[in-house]
Amino acid sequence: MDVSAALKLKSLQNASVLAGRNGVKRKIKAAEVMEVPDIGGWLTEGIVIISTFYSIKDSPEAQIKMFKNLIKVNGGALFIKLGRYVNDLPHEMYDLANKHDMPIIAIPVDVSYVNVLNALFDKIYEEKRAHRHEQLQLMNKLINTEVKSLKDFMKELSSISGENVYYETADNRLLVYAKKEKDRRRKNFSTLSKPAGRENTYQVHGLNNAPLSKDDRMVITVQENEVCEGYLHIILRKSQDLLGVLESCKVGIKEQIKFLLLKERYEIENRYLQEAKFLKYLIEKKSEINPGYVENYINPGKNQMYGIFAFDFSVIKKVLKISSNKDQVITYGLYKKIYEVFDDQLPGTYLFKEDSYFYGMYMCKNQQDRSLLITKLEKTFKQLEREFVNDIYCGLSLAHNSLEDLYKAMDEAKASLQTRHEMNINDKIILYEKMGINKILLKLKNDSNVLHFIQVTLESLKSNENGNEELIHTLDVFLQENGNHSKTSEKLFVHRRTLKYRLTKIESILNVSLDDSETRFLLFFLIKMRKFNLK
C-alpha cells in the first residue's frame, strides 16, 4: 500500500496533503502513534507517524528534528492533527517535505487514532499476506521447475527476495552469485574468493542442517551424506518478511541446489573429457588423423591454419592456495569459470589440461586473422585475471597449415611459456616466433665453456670494482642502445664524460675495443647468458 491508497481509506477520506505531494507513491510498511519526544530509536523504513505533536508543541526545533529523522529512515509519511495542540508547522518542515517528497498530511481533529491505525494495520496485513502468498507461489514454482543452471537459480531467488543471493563451498569460497552487491561479510566477488575476516566463516558438522539466521541474512547449509557441501546466503536486509517463506521452502531449495550442482559437475566433466579426448587424438595421431572423426568436432575447411595456445594453471591454484585436485567442488568451480570466460570471448574453443598447463586449439585463415585472435585472447585473459585476481600468461604457437602439425604447435606453445619463466618476460601473450634467439640461448644456459667465459670476462669487471655491478650495468645499457652514447647516458642518468670514463675503463680491463662489432656481439651474448644464470 502506498500513501495515495491510504488516503482512500474511509477514516482518512477527509485528510489533506499539506506538502510533499510528489511522495504519495511512497510505500507504507508500518504505522505508529507518536506522542513522546524521542522516537529516533524505533523509526523504520516505510513507517507512517500519526501525531498531535503534544510532547513537542512548544519546540519547533524538536518538530523539525523528528521530521528529519523520518526522512533519514525513508519513512512513509507524517499524519498530523493540526488545531489540537499546534495550529501550524515550521516553514522549514514544508520545505523539507517538498525537497524530499515526504508527505505531510493533515487529518481532522475529530478522527480517532484507533480508527486510522486499525484501517492501516488491516490493509498492511492484507497486503503482506497477499505478498507472502505470491512469494510462496514463486518459490514453489522455482524449486519445482527445471532451472538451466545454478547461476539462473541464484538470479531467480534474488528476484523474489529483491536482494543478493550467493553460494559458497564448505570452506567458504564463492562459487556463484546473483549480483555483485557487497554486504558486511563479503566484499569480494572473485571466483572462489573467501569472505572478509575469519569470523565470517562457517563450519557445520554432522546432521545440523538448520538455517543459520544472522542479522542480515539466512544461511542454509547444503549437505550430502552427512557432509557439508556448502552454504547458501540469502540476504534479508530489507526483506525480513521473507524469512517464513524461506523456512517453509528450505528443503526444496537445498534439493534444487544439490541437483544443479550435480548436473553442472557432470556437464563440466563430460565437456572436459570430450574436448581433451579430441585434442589429444589430434596431437598423438599426427599423420594418421581420420578426417571423418575430425568433422564431428570442427569444420576444417580450405586454407585453414591451426595452432595451440597454453596458459599456466598452477598460478591460479597457487593464489587460491589449492594444493591438489582432490576437492571436486573447487576444481569444478575453476573449470566452470574458465569455460564461461572462453565461451563468452572465444566461443567454440577446445581446451584440455596437462600437468600445470591448460592448452587450447585455435584456427585462423591467415596471419591477419591470427592477429585478431591474439586481440581476443588478450581480452579473454584479462577477464580471467579479474576473476582470479592474478596475472595469467599465455604462450602462442605458430599457425600451421595442417592438423598433422598440431603436436609441433603444442611444443611451441609450451616452449614459449617456459622461455618466459626463464627470461622473466612480462608480456602477457608470448609469441613463439619472437622467441627464436632466446630458445637457442637457453640451450646454452648451463654450458661449462660459456660459464667459464662469463667468469673470466664480465666477473673481472665486477672484481675491479670491489663487487660493484656499475661497470657491468653500464656495458649492458650501452650494448642495448647499440653503442649510442647520448641514449646510454640519458638512460643511466650520467654525464657523457662520466659514460666515456666508464667505457674506457671497461676497454682497459677487458683489453678490447668497443668499436669492434664482433666484440660488442660477444659481450652482448655473455651479458644475456649471465642474466639467464642469475635467475
Coordinates of C-alpha atoms in Angstrom, one line a residue:
M1 CA 0.0 0.0 0.0
D2 CA 1.3 3.5 -0.8
V3 CA 0.2 6.8 0.7
S4 CA -2.3 7.6 -2.1
A5 CA -4.0 4.3 -1.4
A6 CA -4.1 5.1 2.4
L7 CA -5.8 8.4 1.7
K8 CA -8.7 6.5 0.1
L9 CA -9.5 4.6 3.3
K10 CA -12.7 5.6 4.9
S11 CA -11.1 7.0 8.1
L12 CA -8.7 9.2 6.0
Q13 CA -11.0 10.4 3.3
N14 CA -11.1 13.9 4.8
A15 CA -7.3 14.2 5.2
S16 CA -5.4 16.7 3.1
V17 CA -1.8 16.8 1.8
L18 CA -0.1 20.0 3.0
A19 CA 3.4 19.4 1.5
G20 CA 5.4 16.7 -0.2
R21 CA 2.7 15.8 -2.7
N22 CA 5.1 14.1 -5.1
G23 CA 5.7 11.5 -2.4
V24 CA 2.2 10.0 -2.3
K25 CA 3.6 6.8 -4.0
R26 CA 5.8 6.0 -1.0
K27 CA 5.2 2.5 0.3
I28 CA 3.7 2.2 3.8
K29 CA 5.1 -0.8 5.8
A30 CA 4.1 0.2 9.3
A31 CA 2.2 2.8 11.3
E32 CA 2.7 4.3 14.8
V33 CA 1.2 7.0 17.0
M34 CA 3.9 9.4 18.3
E35 CA 3.3 11.4 21.4
V36 CA 6.7 11.2 23.0
P37 CA 9.7 13.5 22.3
D38 CA 12.3 11.0 21.3
I39 CA 11.2 8.5 18.6
G40 CA 14.5 8.1 16.7
G41 CA 15.1 4.6 18.1
W42 CA 12.0 2.9 16.6
L43 CA 11.7 4.7 13.3
T44 CA 11.9 2.3 10.3
E45 CA 11.7 2.4 6.6
G46 CA 8.2 2.9 5.3
I47 CA 6.7 3.9 8.7
V48 CA 3.8 6.3 9.0
I49 CA 3.8 8.6 12.0
I50 CA 0.5 9.9 13.4
S51 CA 0.7 12.7 16.0
T52 CA -0.7 15.9 17.5
F53 CA 2.9 17.0 18.5
Y54 CA 1.7 17.3 22.0
S55 CA 5.0 16.5 23.6
I56 CA 6.9 19.0 21.3
K57 CA 4.2 21.5 20.8
D58 CA 6.4 24.3 22.1
S59 CA 9.6 23.3 20.3
P60 CA 9.7 24.0 16.5
E61 CA 13.3 22.7 16.6
A62 CA 12.2 19.3 18.0
Q63 CA 9.4 19.1 15.4
I64 CA 11.9 19.7 12.6
K65 CA 14.4 17.2 14.1
M66 CA 11.7 14.5 14.3
F67 CA 10.7 15.1 10.6
K68 CA 14.4 15.0 9.5
N69 CA 14.7 11.6 11.3
L70 CA 11.6 10.4 9.4
I71 CA 13.2 11.4 6.1
K72 CA 16.5 9.8 7.1
V73 CA 15.0 6.4 7.6
N74 CA 13.0 6.8 4.3
G75 CA 9.7 6.7 6.1
G76 CA 6.2 6.7 4.6
A77 CA 4.5 10.0 5.7
L78 CA 3.7 12.2 8.6
F79 CA 0.0 12.5 9.6
I80 CA -0.6 15.4 11.9
K81 CA -3.7 16.7 13.7
L82 CA -3.5 20.5 13.3
G83 CA -5.6 22.6 15.6
R84 CA -5.4 20.3 18.6
Y85 CA -2.1 21.5 20.1
V86 CA -0.3 23.1 17.2
N87 CA -2.0 25.2 14.6
D88 CA 0.8 25.3 12.1
L89 CA 4.2 23.7 11.4
P90 CA 7.6 25.4 10.9
H91 CA 8.1 26.5 7.3
E92 CA 11.3 24.5 7.2
M93 CA 9.3 21.3 7.5
Y94 CA 7.2 22.2 4.5
D95 CA 10.4 23.0 2.5
L96 CA 11.9 19.6 3.6
A97 CA 8.7 17.8 2.7
N98 CA 8.8 19.2 -0.9
K99 CA 12.5 18.7 -1.3
H100 CA 12.5 15.1 -0.2
D101 CA 9.0 14.2 -1.4
M102 CA 8.0 13.2 2.2
P103 CA 4.2 13.9 2.5
I104 CA 2.9 15.9 5.5
I105 CA -0.9 15.2 5.8
A106 CA -3.4 17.0 8.0
I107 CA -6.2 14.8 9.5
P108 CA -9.3 16.2 11.1
V109 CA -9.1 16.7 14.9
D110 CA -12.2 14.5 15.5
V111 CA -10.7 11.5 13.7
S112 CA -9.9 8.7 16.1
Y113 CA -6.3 7.3 16.2
V114 CA -7.8 3.9 16.7
N115 CA -9.8 4.0 13.5
V116 CA -6.9 5.2 11.5
L117 CA -4.5 2.6 12.9
N118 CA -6.9 -0.2 12.5
A119 CA -7.6 0.7 8.9
L120 CA -3.9 1.0 8.1
F121 CA -3.0 -2.2 10.0
D122 CA -5.7 -4.2 8.2
K123 CA -4.6 -3.0 4.8
I124 CA -0.9 -3.6 5.6
Y125 CA -1.6 -7.1 6.9
E126 CA -3.8 -7.9 3.9
E127 CA -1.1 -6.8 1.5
K128 CA 1.6 -8.6 3.4
R129 CA -0.4 -11.8 3.4
A130 CA -1.0 -11.4 -0.3
H131 CA 2.7 -10.7 -0.9
R132 CA 3.7 -13.7 1.2
H133 CA 1.3 -15.9 -0.8
E134 CA 2.8 -14.6 -4.0
Q135 CA 6.3 -15.2 -2.8
L136 CA 5.4 -18.7 -1.7
Q137 CA 3.9 -19.4 -5.1
L138 CA 7.0 -18.1 -6.8
M139 CA 9.3 -20.0 -4.5
N140 CA 7.4 -23.3 -5.0
K141 CA 7.5 -22.7 -8.8
L142 CA 11.2 -22.1 -8.6
I143 CA 12.0 -25.2 -6.6
N144 CA 9.7 -27.4 -8.7
T145 CA 10.7 -26.2 -12.1
E146 CA 13.7 -27.3 -14.1
V147 CA 16.3 -24.5 -14.0
K148 CA 19.1 -24.3 -16.5
S149 CA 22.0 -23.5 -14.1
L150 CA 22.9 -22.7 -10.6
K151 CA 23.5 -19.1 -11.7
D152 CA 20.0 -18.9 -13.0
F153 CA 18.6 -20.3 -9.8
M154 CA 20.5 -17.6 -7.8
K155 CA 19.1 -14.9 -10.0
E156 CA 15.5 -16.2 -9.7
L157 CA 15.9 -16.4 -6.0
S158 CA 17.3 -12.9 -5.9
S159 CA 14.4 -11.6 -7.9
I160 CA 12.0 -13.0 -5.3
S161 CA 13.8 -11.6 -2.3
G162 CA 14.9 -8.3 -4.0
E163 CA 18.4 -8.7 -2.6
N164 CA 21.6 -10.6 -3.3
V165 CA 21.9 -14.4 -3.1
Y166 CA 25.2 -16.3 -3.3
Y167 CA 26.5 -19.8 -2.7
E168 CA 29.8 -20.7 -1.1
T169 CA 31.7 -24.0 -0.8
A170 CA 32.2 -25.8 2.5
D171 CA 35.4 -23.8 3.1
N172 CA 33.6 -20.6 2.3
R173 CA 34.8 -20.0 -1.2
L174 CA 32.5 -18.1 -3.5
L175 CA 31.1 -20.4 -6.2
V176 CA 28.2 -18.5 -7.8
Y177 CA 26.2 -15.3 -7.0
A178 CA 23.2 -13.4 -8.3
K179 CA 24.8 -10.0 -8.4
K180 CA 28.0 -8.2 -7.2
E181 CA 26.3 -6.5 -4.2
K182 CA 28.7 -6.1 -1.2
D183 CA 27.5 -6.8 2.3
R184 CA 29.1 -6.6 5.7
R185 CA 30.6 -10.1 5.3
R186 CA 31.5 -10.4 1.6
K187 CA 33.4 -7.6 -0.2
N188 CA 35.0 -9.6 -2.9
F189 CA 33.1 -11.5 -5.7
S190 CA 36.1 -13.0 -7.4
T191 CA 35.7 -16.7 -8.3
L192 CA 36.5 -18.9 -5.3
S193 CA 37.4 -15.9 -3.1
K194 CA 36.9 -16.1 0.6
P195 CA 34.9 -13.6 2.8
A196 CA 36.5 -10.8 4.7
G197 CA 37.7 -11.9 8.1
R198 CA 38.0 -15.3 9.8
E199 CA 34.9 -14.6 11.9
N200 CA 32.8 -14.6 8.8
T201 CA 33.4 -18.4 8.1
Y202 CA 31.0 -21.2 9.0
Q203 CA 31.6 -24.7 10.0
V204 CA 28.7 -27.2 10.2
H205 CA 29.2 -30.8 11.5
G206 CA 27.0 -33.9 11.4
L207 CA 23.3 -33.5 10.7
N208 CA 22.9 -30.0 11.9
N209 CA 21.3 -28.5 8.8
A210 CA 19.1 -25.9 10.3
P211 CA 19.2 -22.4 8.7
L212 CA 21.6 -20.0 10.4
S213 CA 19.6 -16.8 10.8
K214 CA 22.1 -14.0 11.0
D215 CA 21.5 -10.2 11.4
D216 CA 21.1 -9.6 7.7
R217 CA 20.6 -13.0 6.1
M218 CA 19.5 -16.6 6.2
V219 CA 22.3 -19.1 5.7
I220 CA 21.1 -22.5 4.5
T221 CA 23.5 -25.4 4.9
V222 CA 23.6 -27.8 1.9
Q223 CA 24.6 -31.4 2.9
E224 CA 25.1 -34.7 1.1
N225 CA 25.6 -37.9 3.0
E226 CA 26.1 -36.1 6.3
V227 CA 28.9 -34.0 4.7
C228 CA 28.6 -30.2 4.3
E229 CA 28.7 -29.3 0.6
G230 CA 28.3 -25.5 1.0
Y231 CA 26.3 -22.6 2.3
L232 CA 23.5 -20.6 0.6
H233 CA 23.5 -17.0 1.7
I234 CA 20.1 -15.2 1.2
I235 CA 20.5 -11.5 2.1
L236 CA 17.4 -10.2 4.0
R237 CA 18.4 -6.6 5.0
K238 CA 15.1 -5.2 3.5
S239 CA 13.0 -8.3 3.2
Q240 CA 12.8 -9.9 6.7
D241 CA 9.2 -10.8 6.0
L242 CA 10.5 -13.4 3.5
L243 CA 12.0 -15.4 6.4
G244 CA 8.9 -17.5 7.0
V245 CA 8.6 -18.3 3.2
L246 CA 12.2 -19.5 3.2
E247 CA 11.8 -21.6 6.3
S248 CA 8.9 -23.4 4.7
C249 CA 10.8 -23.9 1.4
K250 CA 14.3 -24.6 2.7
V251 CA 14.2 -28.4 1.9
G252 CA 13.1 -27.7 -1.7
I253 CA 15.8 -25.0 -2.1
K254 CA 18.5 -27.4 -0.8
E255 CA 17.4 -30.2 -3.1
Q256 CA 17.3 -27.9 -6.1
I257 CA 20.9 -26.7 -5.4
K258 CA 22.2 -30.2 -4.9
F259 CA 20.6 -31.3 -8.2
L260 CA 22.0 -28.3 -10.1
L261 CA 25.5 -28.8 -8.6
L262 CA 25.5 -32.4 -9.6
K263 CA 24.1 -31.6 -13.1
E264 CA 26.7 -28.9 -13.7
R265 CA 29.6 -31.0 -12.4
Y266 CA 28.6 -33.8 -14.8
E267 CA 28.3 -31.3 -17.7
I268 CA 31.7 -29.8 -17.0
E269 CA 33.4 -33.2 -16.5
N270 CA 31.8 -34.5 -19.7
R271 CA 32.8 -31.5 -21.7
Y272 CA 36.4 -31.7 -20.5
L273 CA 36.7 -35.4 -21.3
Q274 CA 35.3 -34.9 -24.8
E275 CA 37.5 -31.9 -25.6
A276 CA 40.6 -33.5 -24.1
K277 CA 40.0 -36.7 -26.0
F278 CA 39.7 -34.8 -29.3
L279 CA 42.7 -32.6 -28.9
K280 CA 44.9 -35.5 -27.6
Y281 CA 43.8 -37.5 -30.6
L282 CA 45.0 -34.8 -33.0
I283 CA 48.3 -34.3 -31.2
E284 CA 49.1 -38.0 -30.8
K285 CA 47.9 -39.4 -34.2
K286 CA 49.9 -36.9 -36.3
S287 CA 49.8 -38.3 -39.8
E288 CA 47.1 -40.9 -39.0
I289 CA 44.3 -38.4 -38.4
N290 CA 40.9 -39.6 -39.6
P291 CA 39.1 -36.7 -41.4
G292 CA 35.7 -38.1 -40.6
Y293 CA 36.4 -38.2 -36.9
V294 CA 37.6 -34.6 -37.0
E295 CA 34.5 -33.4 -38.8
N296 CA 32.5 -34.5 -35.7
Y297 CA 34.1 -31.6 -33.8
I298 CA 35.2 -28.9 -36.3
N299 CA 34.9 -27.9 -39.9
P300 CA 38.5 -28.0 -41.3
G301 CA 37.7 -26.0 -44.4
K302 CA 40.1 -24.9 -47.1
N303 CA 43.2 -22.8 -46.3
Q304 CA 42.6 -23.3 -42.6
M305 CA 45.5 -22.9 -40.3
Y306 CA 45.8 -24.4 -36.8
G307 CA 47.7 -23.6 -33.7
I308 CA 47.9 -24.1 -29.9
F309 CA 47.9 -21.7 -27.0
A310 CA 48.9 -22.6 -23.5
F311 CA 48.4 -20.9 -20.1
D312 CA 49.8 -21.7 -16.7
F313 CA 47.1 -23.2 -14.5
S314 CA 49.4 -23.5 -11.4
V315 CA 49.4 -19.8 -10.8
I316 CA 45.7 -19.8 -10.3
K317 CA 45.9 -22.7 -7.9
K318 CA 48.7 -21.0 -6.1
V319 CA 46.9 -17.7 -5.5
L320 CA 43.8 -19.7 -4.3
K321 CA 46.0 -21.8 -2.1
I322 CA 44.8 -25.1 -3.6
S323 CA 47.3 -27.9 -3.0
S324 CA 45.6 -30.7 -5.1
N325 CA 42.7 -31.7 -7.3
K326 CA 41.1 -33.7 -4.6
D327 CA 38.4 -31.1 -3.8
Q328 CA 36.0 -31.7 -6.6
V329 CA 33.9 -28.7 -5.8
I330 CA 36.8 -26.2 -6.2
T331 CA 38.1 -27.9 -9.3
Y332 CA 34.6 -27.8 -10.8
G333 CA 34.4 -24.1 -9.9
L334 CA 37.7 -23.4 -11.6
Y335 CA 36.9 -25.2 -14.8
K336 CA 33.3 -23.8 -14.8
K337 CA 34.6 -20.2 -14.8
I338 CA 37.3 -20.9 -17.4
Y339 CA 34.7 -22.4 -19.7
E340 CA 32.4 -19.4 -19.1
V341 CA 35.0 -16.9 -20.0
F342 CA 36.1 -18.7 -23.1
D343 CA 32.5 -19.2 -24.2
D344 CA 32.0 -15.5 -23.8
Q345 CA 35.1 -14.3 -25.6
L346 CA 36.2 -17.2 -27.9
P347 CA 33.2 -19.5 -28.4
G348 CA 34.0 -22.9 -29.9
T349 CA 37.4 -23.1 -28.3
Y350 CA 38.5 -26.6 -27.2
L351 CA 40.6 -27.0 -24.1
F352 CA 42.5 -29.6 -22.2
K353 CA 44.9 -29.7 -19.3
E354 CA 48.2 -31.5 -19.0
D355 CA 50.5 -31.1 -15.9
S356 CA 50.2 -27.5 -14.8
Y357 CA 49.3 -26.0 -18.3
F358 CA 45.9 -25.6 -20.0
Y359 CA 46.0 -25.9 -23.8
G360 CA 43.6 -24.7 -26.3
M361 CA 43.4 -25.1 -30.1
Y362 CA 42.9 -22.1 -32.3
M363 CA 42.0 -21.8 -36.0
C364 CA 42.6 -18.9 -38.5
K365 CA 42.6 -18.2 -42.2
N366 CA 45.8 -16.1 -42.4
Q367 CA 48.2 -14.0 -40.3
Q368 CA 45.8 -11.1 -40.2
D369 CA 43.2 -13.4 -38.9
R370 CA 45.7 -14.6 -36.3
S371 CA 46.3 -11.0 -35.2
L372 CA 42.6 -10.7 -34.5
L373 CA 42.7 -13.9 -32.5
I374 CA 45.6 -12.5 -30.4
T375 CA 43.4 -9.5 -29.5
K376 CA 40.6 -11.7 -28.4
L377 CA 43.0 -13.9 -26.4
E378 CA 44.2 -10.7 -24.6
K379 CA 40.6 -9.8 -23.7
T380 CA 40.0 -13.4 -22.5
F381 CA 42.9 -13.5 -20.2
K382 CA 42.2 -10.0 -18.8
Q383 CA 38.7 -11.3 -17.9
L384 CA 40.3 -14.4 -16.3
E385 CA 42.7 -12.2 -14.4
R386 CA 39.8 -10.2 -13.0
E387 CA 38.0 -13.3 -12.0
F388 CA 41.0 -14.9 -10.2
V389 CA 42.9 -11.7 -9.2
N390 CA 46.2 -12.9 -10.6
D391 CA 48.5 -12.4 -13.6
I392 CA 48.0 -15.1 -16.3
Y393 CA 50.5 -15.6 -19.1
C394 CA 49.8 -17.3 -22.4
G395 CA 52.2 -18.9 -24.9
L396 CA 51.1 -18.9 -28.5
S397 CA 52.4 -21.3 -31.2
L398 CA 52.9 -20.5 -34.9
A399 CA 49.9 -21.1 -37.2
H400 CA 50.4 -24.4 -39.1
N401 CA 48.8 -25.4 -42.4
S402 CA 47.9 -28.9 -41.3
L403 CA 46.3 -30.6 -38.3
E404 CA 49.1 -33.1 -38.5
D405 CA 51.5 -30.4 -37.2
L406 CA 49.4 -29.8 -34.1
Y407 CA 51.9 -31.7 -31.9
K408 CA 54.6 -29.2 -33.1
A409 CA 52.2 -26.4 -32.2
M410 CA 51.8 -27.8 -28.7
D411 CA 55.6 -27.9 -28.2
E412 CA 55.9 -24.3 -29.4
A413 CA 53.2 -23.0 -27.0
K414 CA 54.8 -24.9 -24.1
A415 CA 58.3 -23.6 -25.1
S416 CA 57.0 -20.0 -25.2
L417 CA 55.7 -20.2 -21.6
Q418 CA 58.8 -22.0 -20.3
T419 CA 61.0 -19.4 -22.0
R420 CA 59.0 -16.7 -20.3
H421 CA 59.8 -18.2 -16.9
E422 CA 63.5 -18.5 -17.7
M423 CA 63.8 -14.9 -19.1
N424 CA 61.3 -13.2 -16.8
I425 CA 59.4 -11.8 -19.7
N426 CA 56.4 -9.6 -18.7
D427 CA 54.4 -9.8 -21.9
K428 CA 51.1 -11.5 -21.2
I429 CA 51.0 -13.3 -24.6
I430 CA 54.3 -14.7 -25.7
L431 CA 54.5 -15.4 -29.4
Y432 CA 56.7 -18.4 -30.4
E433 CA 58.1 -16.6 -33.5
K434 CA 59.5 -13.9 -31.2
M435 CA 61.4 -16.3 -29.1
G436 CA 63.9 -17.6 -31.7
I437 CA 67.3 -16.4 -30.4
N438 CA 66.2 -16.8 -26.8
K439 CA 65.4 -20.5 -27.4
I440 CA 68.9 -21.0 -28.8
L441 CA 70.5 -19.1 -25.9
L442 CA 68.5 -21.1 -23.3
K443 CA 70.1 -24.4 -24.6
L444 CA 73.5 -22.9 -23.7
K445 CA 72.4 -21.9 -20.2
N446 CA 74.4 -24.4 -18.3
D447 CA 77.2 -24.9 -20.8
S448 CA 80.6 -25.1 -18.9
N449 CA 82.5 -23.2 -21.6
V450 CA 80.0 -20.3 -21.6
L451 CA 80.0 -20.1 -17.8
H452 CA 83.8 -20.1 -17.8
F453 CA 83.9 -17.3 -20.4
I454 CA 81.5 -15.2 -18.3
Q455 CA 83.7 -15.7 -15.2
V456 CA 86.9 -14.6 -16.9
T457 CA 85.4 -11.6 -18.6
L458 CA 82.4 -10.0 -17.0
E459 CA 83.2 -11.0 -13.5
S460 CA 86.6 -9.3 -13.9
L461 CA 84.7 -6.0 -14.3
K462 CA 82.9 -6.7 -11.0
S463 CA 86.2 -7.7 -9.2
N464 CA 87.9 -4.4 -10.2
E465 CA 85.0 -2.5 -8.7
N466 CA 85.1 -4.4 -5.3
G467 CA 81.9 -6.4 -6.2
N468 CA 80.1 -3.4 -7.6
E469 CA 77.9 -4.0 -10.7
E470 CA 78.2 -0.5 -12.1
L471 CA 80.5 -1.3 -15.0
I472 CA 78.5 -4.4 -16.0
H473 CA 75.3 -2.4 -15.9
T474 CA 76.9 0.4 -17.9
L475 CA 78.1 -2.0 -20.5
D476 CA 74.7 -3.7 -20.7
V477 CA 72.8 -0.4 -21.3
F478 CA 75.5 0.7 -23.8
L479 CA 75.1 -2.5 -25.9
Q480 CA 71.3 -2.4 -25.7
E481 CA 71.4 1.1 -27.1
N482 CA 73.6 -0.1 -30.0
G483 CA 76.6 1.9 -28.8
N484 CA 74.8 5.2 -28.9
H485 CA 76.5 7.5 -26.3
S486 CA 73.7 10.0 -26.0
K487 CA 70.9 7.5 -25.4
T488 CA 73.1 5.5 -23.0
S489 CA 74.0 8.5 -20.8
E490 CA 70.3 9.5 -20.7
K491 CA 69.2 6.1 -19.7
L492 CA 71.9 5.9 -17.0
F493 CA 71.3 9.5 -15.8
V494 CA 75.0 10.3 -16.1
H495 CA 77.0 12.9 -17.9
R496 CA 78.6 11.9 -21.3
R497 CA 82.1 12.5 -19.8
T498 CA 81.2 10.0 -17.0
L499 CA 80.0 7.5 -19.5
K500 CA 83.1 7.9 -21.6
Y501 CA 85.3 7.4 -18.5
R502 CA 83.4 4.1 -17.6
L503 CA 83.6 2.7 -21.2
T504 CA 87.3 3.5 -21.4
K505 CA 87.8 1.7 -18.1
I506 CA 85.9 -1.4 -19.4
E507 CA 88.1 -1.4 -22.5
S508 CA 91.2 -1.3 -20.4
I509 CA 90.1 -4.1 -18.0
L510 CA 89.0 -6.4 -20.8
N511 CA 91.7 -5.3 -23.3
V512 CA 89.2 -4.9 -26.1
S513 CA 87.8 -2.1 -28.3
L514 CA 84.1 -1.4 -28.0
D515 CA 84.2 0.0 -31.5
D516 CA 84.6 -3.5 -32.8
S517 CA 81.2 -5.1 -33.8
E518 CA 82.3 -8.7 -33.1
T519 CA 83.5 -7.6 -29.6
R520 CA 80.1 -5.9 -28.9
F521 CA 78.2 -9.0 -30.1
L522 CA 80.3 -11.3 -27.9
L523 CA 79.8 -9.1 -24.8
F524 CA 76.1 -8.8 -25.5
F525 CA 75.9 -12.6 -25.7
L526 CA 77.8 -13.1 -22.4
I527 CA 75.7 -10.5 -20.6
K528 CA 72.5 -12.2 -21.8
M529 CA 73.8 -15.6 -20.7
R530 CA 74.8 -14.2 -17.3
K531 CA 71.3 -12.9 -16.8
F532 CA 69.9 -16.4 -17.5
N533 CA 72.2 -17.9 -14.9
L534 CA 71.4 -15.3 -12.3
K535 CA 67.6 -16.1 -12.4

